Coordinates of C-alpha atoms and ligand atoms in Angstrom, one line a residue:
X1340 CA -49.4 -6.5 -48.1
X1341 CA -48.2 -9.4 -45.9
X1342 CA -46.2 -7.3 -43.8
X1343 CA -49.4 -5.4 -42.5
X1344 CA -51.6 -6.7 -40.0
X1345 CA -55.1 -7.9 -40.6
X1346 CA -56.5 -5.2 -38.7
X1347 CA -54.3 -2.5 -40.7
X1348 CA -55.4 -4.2 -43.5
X1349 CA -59.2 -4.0 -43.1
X1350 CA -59.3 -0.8 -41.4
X1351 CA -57.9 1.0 -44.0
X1352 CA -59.9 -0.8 -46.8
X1353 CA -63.0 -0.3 -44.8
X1354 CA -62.0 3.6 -44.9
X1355 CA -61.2 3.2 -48.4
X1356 CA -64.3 1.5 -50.0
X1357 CA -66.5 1.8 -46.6
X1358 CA -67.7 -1.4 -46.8
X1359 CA -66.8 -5.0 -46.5
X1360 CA -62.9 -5.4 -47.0
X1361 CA -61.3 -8.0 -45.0
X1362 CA -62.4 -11.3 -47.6
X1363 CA -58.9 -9.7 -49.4
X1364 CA -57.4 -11.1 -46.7
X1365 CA -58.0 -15.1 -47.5
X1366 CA -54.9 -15.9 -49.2
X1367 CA -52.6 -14.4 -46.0
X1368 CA -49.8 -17.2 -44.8
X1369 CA -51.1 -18.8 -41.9
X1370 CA -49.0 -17.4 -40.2
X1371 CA -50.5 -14.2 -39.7
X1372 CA -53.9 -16.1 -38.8
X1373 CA -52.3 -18.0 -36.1
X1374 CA -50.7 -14.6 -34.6
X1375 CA -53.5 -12.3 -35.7
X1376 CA -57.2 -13.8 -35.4
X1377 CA -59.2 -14.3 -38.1
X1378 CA -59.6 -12.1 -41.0
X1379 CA -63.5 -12.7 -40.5
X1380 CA -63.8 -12.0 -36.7
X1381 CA -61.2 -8.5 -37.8
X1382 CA -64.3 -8.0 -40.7
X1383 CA -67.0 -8.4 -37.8
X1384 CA -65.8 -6.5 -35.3
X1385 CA -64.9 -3.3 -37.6
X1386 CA -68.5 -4.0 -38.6
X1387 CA -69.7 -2.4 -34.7
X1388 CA -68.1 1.1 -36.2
X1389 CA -68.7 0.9 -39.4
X1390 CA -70.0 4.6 -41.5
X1391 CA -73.7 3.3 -42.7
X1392 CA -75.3 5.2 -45.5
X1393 CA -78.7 5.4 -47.4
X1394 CA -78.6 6.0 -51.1
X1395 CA -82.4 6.5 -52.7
X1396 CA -82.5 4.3 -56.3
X1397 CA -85.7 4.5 -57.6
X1398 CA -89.4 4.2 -56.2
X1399 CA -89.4 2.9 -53.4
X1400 CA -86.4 1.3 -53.4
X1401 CA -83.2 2.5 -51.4
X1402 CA -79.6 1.2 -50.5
X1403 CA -77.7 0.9 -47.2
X1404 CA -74.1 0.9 -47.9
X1405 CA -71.3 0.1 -45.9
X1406 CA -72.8 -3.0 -43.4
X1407 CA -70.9 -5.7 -45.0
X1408 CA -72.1 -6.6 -48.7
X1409 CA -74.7 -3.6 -50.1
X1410 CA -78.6 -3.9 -49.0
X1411 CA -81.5 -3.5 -50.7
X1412 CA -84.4 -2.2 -49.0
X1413 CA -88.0 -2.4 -51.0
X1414 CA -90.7 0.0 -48.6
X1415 CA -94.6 -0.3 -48.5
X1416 CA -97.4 -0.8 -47.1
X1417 CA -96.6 -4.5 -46.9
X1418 CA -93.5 -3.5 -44.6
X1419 CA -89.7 -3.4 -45.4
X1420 CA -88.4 -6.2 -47.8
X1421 CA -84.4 -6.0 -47.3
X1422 CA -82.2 -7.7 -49.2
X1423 CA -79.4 -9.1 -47.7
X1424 CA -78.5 -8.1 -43.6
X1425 CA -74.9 -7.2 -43.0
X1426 CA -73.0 -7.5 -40.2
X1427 CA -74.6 -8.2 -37.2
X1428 CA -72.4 -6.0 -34.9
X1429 CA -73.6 -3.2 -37.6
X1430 CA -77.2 -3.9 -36.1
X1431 CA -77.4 -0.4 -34.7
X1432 CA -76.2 1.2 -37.7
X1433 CA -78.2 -0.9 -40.1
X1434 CA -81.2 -0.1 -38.0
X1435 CA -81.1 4.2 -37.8
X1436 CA -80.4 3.9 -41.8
X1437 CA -83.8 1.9 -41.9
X1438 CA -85.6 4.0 -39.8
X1439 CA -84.6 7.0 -42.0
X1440 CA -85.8 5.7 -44.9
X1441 CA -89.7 5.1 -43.6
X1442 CA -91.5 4.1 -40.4
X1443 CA -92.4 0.3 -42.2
X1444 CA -91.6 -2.6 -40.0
X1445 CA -89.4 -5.0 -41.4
X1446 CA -91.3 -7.9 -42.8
X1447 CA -88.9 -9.7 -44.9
X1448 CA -85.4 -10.5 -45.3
X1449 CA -83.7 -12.3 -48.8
X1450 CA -80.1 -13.5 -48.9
X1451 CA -78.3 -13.7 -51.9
X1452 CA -76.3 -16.2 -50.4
X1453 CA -74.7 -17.5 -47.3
X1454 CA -71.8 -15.6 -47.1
X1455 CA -71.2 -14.0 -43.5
X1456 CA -71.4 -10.3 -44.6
X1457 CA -74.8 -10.9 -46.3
X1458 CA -76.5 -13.2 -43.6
X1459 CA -74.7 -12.0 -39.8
X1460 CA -77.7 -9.7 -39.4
X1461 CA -80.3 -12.6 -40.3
X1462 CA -80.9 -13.0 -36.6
X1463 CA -81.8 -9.5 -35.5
X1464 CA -83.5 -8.4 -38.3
X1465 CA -85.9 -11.9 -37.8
X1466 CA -86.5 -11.2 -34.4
X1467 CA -87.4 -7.6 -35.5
X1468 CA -90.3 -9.4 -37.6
X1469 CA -89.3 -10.7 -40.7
X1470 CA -89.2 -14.1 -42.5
X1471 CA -86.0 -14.8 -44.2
X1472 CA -85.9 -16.3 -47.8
X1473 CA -82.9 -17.8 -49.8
X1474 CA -81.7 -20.3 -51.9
X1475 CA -81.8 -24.1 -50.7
X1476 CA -77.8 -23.7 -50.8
X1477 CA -78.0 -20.9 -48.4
X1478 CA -80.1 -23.2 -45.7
X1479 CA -77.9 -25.7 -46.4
X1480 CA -74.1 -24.1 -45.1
X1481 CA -76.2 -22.0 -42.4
X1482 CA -77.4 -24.9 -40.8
X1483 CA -73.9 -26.4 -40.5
X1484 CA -70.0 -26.0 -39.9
X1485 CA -69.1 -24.9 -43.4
X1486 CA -65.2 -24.0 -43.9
X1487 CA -64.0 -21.9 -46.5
X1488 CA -60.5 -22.5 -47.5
X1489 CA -59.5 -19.2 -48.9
X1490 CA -60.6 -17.2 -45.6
X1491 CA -59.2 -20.2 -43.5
X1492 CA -62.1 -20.1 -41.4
X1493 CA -64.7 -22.5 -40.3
X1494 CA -68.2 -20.8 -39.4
X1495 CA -70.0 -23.3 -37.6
X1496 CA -73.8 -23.7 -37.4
X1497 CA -75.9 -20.2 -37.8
X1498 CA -78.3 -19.6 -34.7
X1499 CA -81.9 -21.0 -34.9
X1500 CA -83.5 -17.5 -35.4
X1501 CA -80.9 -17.0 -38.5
X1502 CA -81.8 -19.7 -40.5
X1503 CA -84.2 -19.4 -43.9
X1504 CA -87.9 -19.7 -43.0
X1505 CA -88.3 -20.1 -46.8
X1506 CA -86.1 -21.9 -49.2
X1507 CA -86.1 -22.0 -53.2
X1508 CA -84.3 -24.1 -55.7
X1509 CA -84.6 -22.5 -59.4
X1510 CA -86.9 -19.5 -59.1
X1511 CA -89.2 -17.3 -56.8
X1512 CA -91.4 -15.0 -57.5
X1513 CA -92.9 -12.3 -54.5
X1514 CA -95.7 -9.6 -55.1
X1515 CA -95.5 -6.8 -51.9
X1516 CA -95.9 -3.6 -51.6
X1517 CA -97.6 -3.1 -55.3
X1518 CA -94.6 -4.3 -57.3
X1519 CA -93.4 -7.7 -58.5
X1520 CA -89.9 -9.5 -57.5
X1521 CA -88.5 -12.2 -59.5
X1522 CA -85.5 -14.2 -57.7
X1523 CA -83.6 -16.5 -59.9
X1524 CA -80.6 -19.1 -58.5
X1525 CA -77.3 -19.1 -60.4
X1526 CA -75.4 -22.0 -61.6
X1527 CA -72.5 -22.3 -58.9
X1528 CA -70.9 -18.5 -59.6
X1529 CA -69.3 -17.2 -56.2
X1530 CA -70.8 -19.6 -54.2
X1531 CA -73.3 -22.9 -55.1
X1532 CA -76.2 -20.6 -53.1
X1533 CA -75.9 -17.5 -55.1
X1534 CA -79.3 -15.5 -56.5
X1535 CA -80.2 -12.5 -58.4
X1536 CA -83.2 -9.7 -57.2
X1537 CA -85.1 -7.9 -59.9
X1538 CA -87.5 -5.4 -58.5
X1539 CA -89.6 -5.1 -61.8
X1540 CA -91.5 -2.0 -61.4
X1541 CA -87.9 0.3 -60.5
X1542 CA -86.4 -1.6 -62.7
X1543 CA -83.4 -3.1 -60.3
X1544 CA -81.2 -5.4 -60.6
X1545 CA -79.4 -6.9 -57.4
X1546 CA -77.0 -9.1 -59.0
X1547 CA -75.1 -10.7 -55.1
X1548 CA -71.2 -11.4 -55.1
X1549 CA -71.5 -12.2 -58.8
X1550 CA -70.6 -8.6 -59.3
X1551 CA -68.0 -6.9 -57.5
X1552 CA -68.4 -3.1 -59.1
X1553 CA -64.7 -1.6 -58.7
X1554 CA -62.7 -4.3 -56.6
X1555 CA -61.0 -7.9 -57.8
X1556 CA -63.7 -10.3 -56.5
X1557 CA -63.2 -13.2 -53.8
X1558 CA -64.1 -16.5 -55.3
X1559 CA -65.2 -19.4 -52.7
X1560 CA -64.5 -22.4 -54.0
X1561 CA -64.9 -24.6 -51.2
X1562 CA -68.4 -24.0 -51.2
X1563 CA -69.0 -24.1 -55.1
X1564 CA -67.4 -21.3 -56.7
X1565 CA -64.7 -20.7 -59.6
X1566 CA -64.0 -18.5 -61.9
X1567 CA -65.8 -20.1 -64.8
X1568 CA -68.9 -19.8 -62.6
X1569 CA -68.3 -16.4 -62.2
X1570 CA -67.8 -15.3 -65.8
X1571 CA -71.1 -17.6 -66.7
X1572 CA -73.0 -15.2 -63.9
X1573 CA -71.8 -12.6 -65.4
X1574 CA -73.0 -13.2 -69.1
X1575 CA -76.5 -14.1 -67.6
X1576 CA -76.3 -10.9 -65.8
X1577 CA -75.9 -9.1 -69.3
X1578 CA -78.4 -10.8 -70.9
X1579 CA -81.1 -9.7 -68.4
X1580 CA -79.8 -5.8 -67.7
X1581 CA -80.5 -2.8 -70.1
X1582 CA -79.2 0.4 -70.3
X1583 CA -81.2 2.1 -68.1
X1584 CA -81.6 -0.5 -65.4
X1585 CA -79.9 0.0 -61.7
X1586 CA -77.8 -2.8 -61.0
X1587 CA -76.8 -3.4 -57.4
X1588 CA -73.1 -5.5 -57.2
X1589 CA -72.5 -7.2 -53.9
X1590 CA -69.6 -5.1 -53.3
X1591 CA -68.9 -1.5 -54.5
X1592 CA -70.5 1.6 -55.8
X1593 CA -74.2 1.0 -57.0
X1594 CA -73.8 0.6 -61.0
X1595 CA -74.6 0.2 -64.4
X1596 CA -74.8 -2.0 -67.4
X1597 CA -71.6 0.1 -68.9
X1598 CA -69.6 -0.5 -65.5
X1599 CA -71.1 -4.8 -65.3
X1600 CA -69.5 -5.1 -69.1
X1601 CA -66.5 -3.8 -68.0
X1602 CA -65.9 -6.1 -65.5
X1603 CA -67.5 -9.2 -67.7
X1604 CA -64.3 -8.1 -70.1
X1605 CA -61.8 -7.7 -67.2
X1606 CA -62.6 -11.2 -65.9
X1607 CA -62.4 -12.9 -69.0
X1608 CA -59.1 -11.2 -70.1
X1609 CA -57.6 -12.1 -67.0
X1610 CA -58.5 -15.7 -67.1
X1611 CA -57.6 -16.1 -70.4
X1612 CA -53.8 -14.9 -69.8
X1613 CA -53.7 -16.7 -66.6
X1614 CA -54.9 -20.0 -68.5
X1615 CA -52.9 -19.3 -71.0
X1616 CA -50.0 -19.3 -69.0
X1617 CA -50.4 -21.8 -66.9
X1618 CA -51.2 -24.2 -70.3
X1619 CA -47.4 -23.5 -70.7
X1620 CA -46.4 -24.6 -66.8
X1621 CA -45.8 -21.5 -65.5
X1622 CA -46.3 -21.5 -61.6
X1623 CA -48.2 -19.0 -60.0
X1624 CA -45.9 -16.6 -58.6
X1625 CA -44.0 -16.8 -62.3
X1626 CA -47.6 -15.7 -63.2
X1627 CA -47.9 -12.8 -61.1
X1628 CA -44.7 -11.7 -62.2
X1629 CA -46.1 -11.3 -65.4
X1630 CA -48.1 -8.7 -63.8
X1631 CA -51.7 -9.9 -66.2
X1632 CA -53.9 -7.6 -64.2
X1633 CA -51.6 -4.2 -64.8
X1634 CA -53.9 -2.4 -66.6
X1635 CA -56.6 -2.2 -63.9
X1636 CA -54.6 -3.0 -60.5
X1637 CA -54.6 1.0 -59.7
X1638 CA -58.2 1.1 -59.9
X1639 CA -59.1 -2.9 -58.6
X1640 CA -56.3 -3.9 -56.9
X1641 CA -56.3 -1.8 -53.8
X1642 CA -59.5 -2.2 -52.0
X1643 CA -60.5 -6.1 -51.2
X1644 CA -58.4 -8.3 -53.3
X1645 CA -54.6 -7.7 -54.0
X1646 CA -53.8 -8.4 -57.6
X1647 CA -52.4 -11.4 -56.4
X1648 CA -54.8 -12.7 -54.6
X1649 CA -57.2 -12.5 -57.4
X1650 CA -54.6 -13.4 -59.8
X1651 CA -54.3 -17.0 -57.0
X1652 CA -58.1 -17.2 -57.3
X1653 CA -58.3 -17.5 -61.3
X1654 CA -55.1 -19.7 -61.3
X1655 CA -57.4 -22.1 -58.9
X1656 CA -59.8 -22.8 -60.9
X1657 CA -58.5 -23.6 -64.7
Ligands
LIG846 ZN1 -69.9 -13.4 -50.8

């Protein structure tokens, strides 16, 4: 994987999984940085031709795919509610899938957290109307130069017009368009700012970056993640999803309680071999070699994350 450039890298994951790819990239040398740009500017600028899709849920609730992390989009007569935003530079594409779905104005944007690939689009889609709400953590890293370590980038402060109108710290509750939304902060997961979405009357559950449905998932711990957090996310995910309740991941296809078990197990397996073997001083590469992901790295390992740059990411943390 090292020997291909960023831009190889991304385009062909963004071909692959047709949506955001190039986090995968975070554990490159720096050498490749320093000759190549930034993973994240790569991510943005593939955003400007990225293939946008709808996919109808339930009710009145749709998907737009392929922007940078999945979107939720809630329609009434209260406007467009729109969880998360995308890439900015996907504005255009983000907008016609909008459109298609109803004639609503956009009223209100929620971020499940501050990652770039959920919040890029905050600015547009506010000036297009809508108030923005989040977590307090959100705020927080959008209103200053935040760096995370495992992209090697520094974003610095979001634009005015991007930041949260409305913040939150535990929980938030929001009744439009004739349905009820209950927003709940995790404890630090993927990021300190992460939240889940439940639209109660379809019965969807937008469970953020805590779920990656179908690809190893990035892990930022410079801003509060681990993978401790993220197995704890998980189990509070389970406990609140039924059978027969949509789940959105961040990432990936839009899935099921089936498919969010699955991955509960995958993450706990691998953390428990990785911890295992580092509990006896093996070094990470001696743990990769071990090859503790094999059993899923056909189906996981070639999108965002490389086996061992998930493998690097649960080492991290334990
Ligand atoms: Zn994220």
């Amino acid at each position: 994987m090292i020997t291909k450039s960023p831009a190889d890298i991304s385009r062909r994951q963004f071909i692959a999984s047709g949506s955001f790819a190039v986090a995968a990239g975070g554990l490159l040398p720096g050498r490749l940085w320093a000759e190549e740009g930034s993973l994240v500017e790569v991510a943005r600028k593939e955003g400007a031709t990225a293939k946008v899709t709808v996919q109808k849920l339930r009710e009145n609730v749709s998907a737009v795919l392929g922007a940078g992390g999945n979107i939720a989009v809630l329609t009434g007569r209260d406007g467009k509610l729109l969880v998360d935003a995308g890439f900015a530079t996907s504005q255009q594409q983000v907008n016609n899938a909008l459109q298609s779905i109803s004639s609503n104005p956009i009223k209100h944007l929620i971020n499940t957290h501050w990652h770039f690939d959920h919040t890029d689009g905050n600015e547009w889609i506010h000036k297009a109307g809508a108030t923005i709400l989040a977590h307090q953590n959100t705020r927080k890293h959008l209103s200053t130069s935040t760096k995370v370590e495992g992209w090697h980038y520094t974003f610095p402060p979001s634009p005015a017009g991007a930041i949260p109108t409305h913040v939150f710290a535990d929980k938030q509750t929001l009744h439009l368009n004739g349905t009820t939304l209950l927003l709940e902060h995790y404890q630090p997961a993927h990021t300190d700012s992460d939240i889940s979405v439940y639209f109660s009357d379809a019965d969807i559950f937008h469970a953020g970056d805590t779920w990656w449905n179908g690809f190893y998932p990035f892990i930022d711990y410079s801003t509060g993640g681990s993978i401790d957090g993220m197995i704890r996310a998980t189990e509070a995910n389970l406990a609140k999803v039924t059978d027969k309740m949509i789940v959105i991941p961040g990432h990936g296809p839009i899935g099921n309680k089936a498919q969010l078990t699955f991955y509960r197990d995958l993450l706990v397996g691998v953390r428990d071999k990785v911890a295992n073997l580092k509990k006896q001083g093996k070094s990470l590469d001696e743990i990769v070699a071990t090859k503790p992901t094999v059993a899923t790295d056909a189906q996981w390992g070639g999108g965002f994350m490389s086996p061992r740059q998930f493998i690097g990411l649960v080492f991290q943390g334990i």
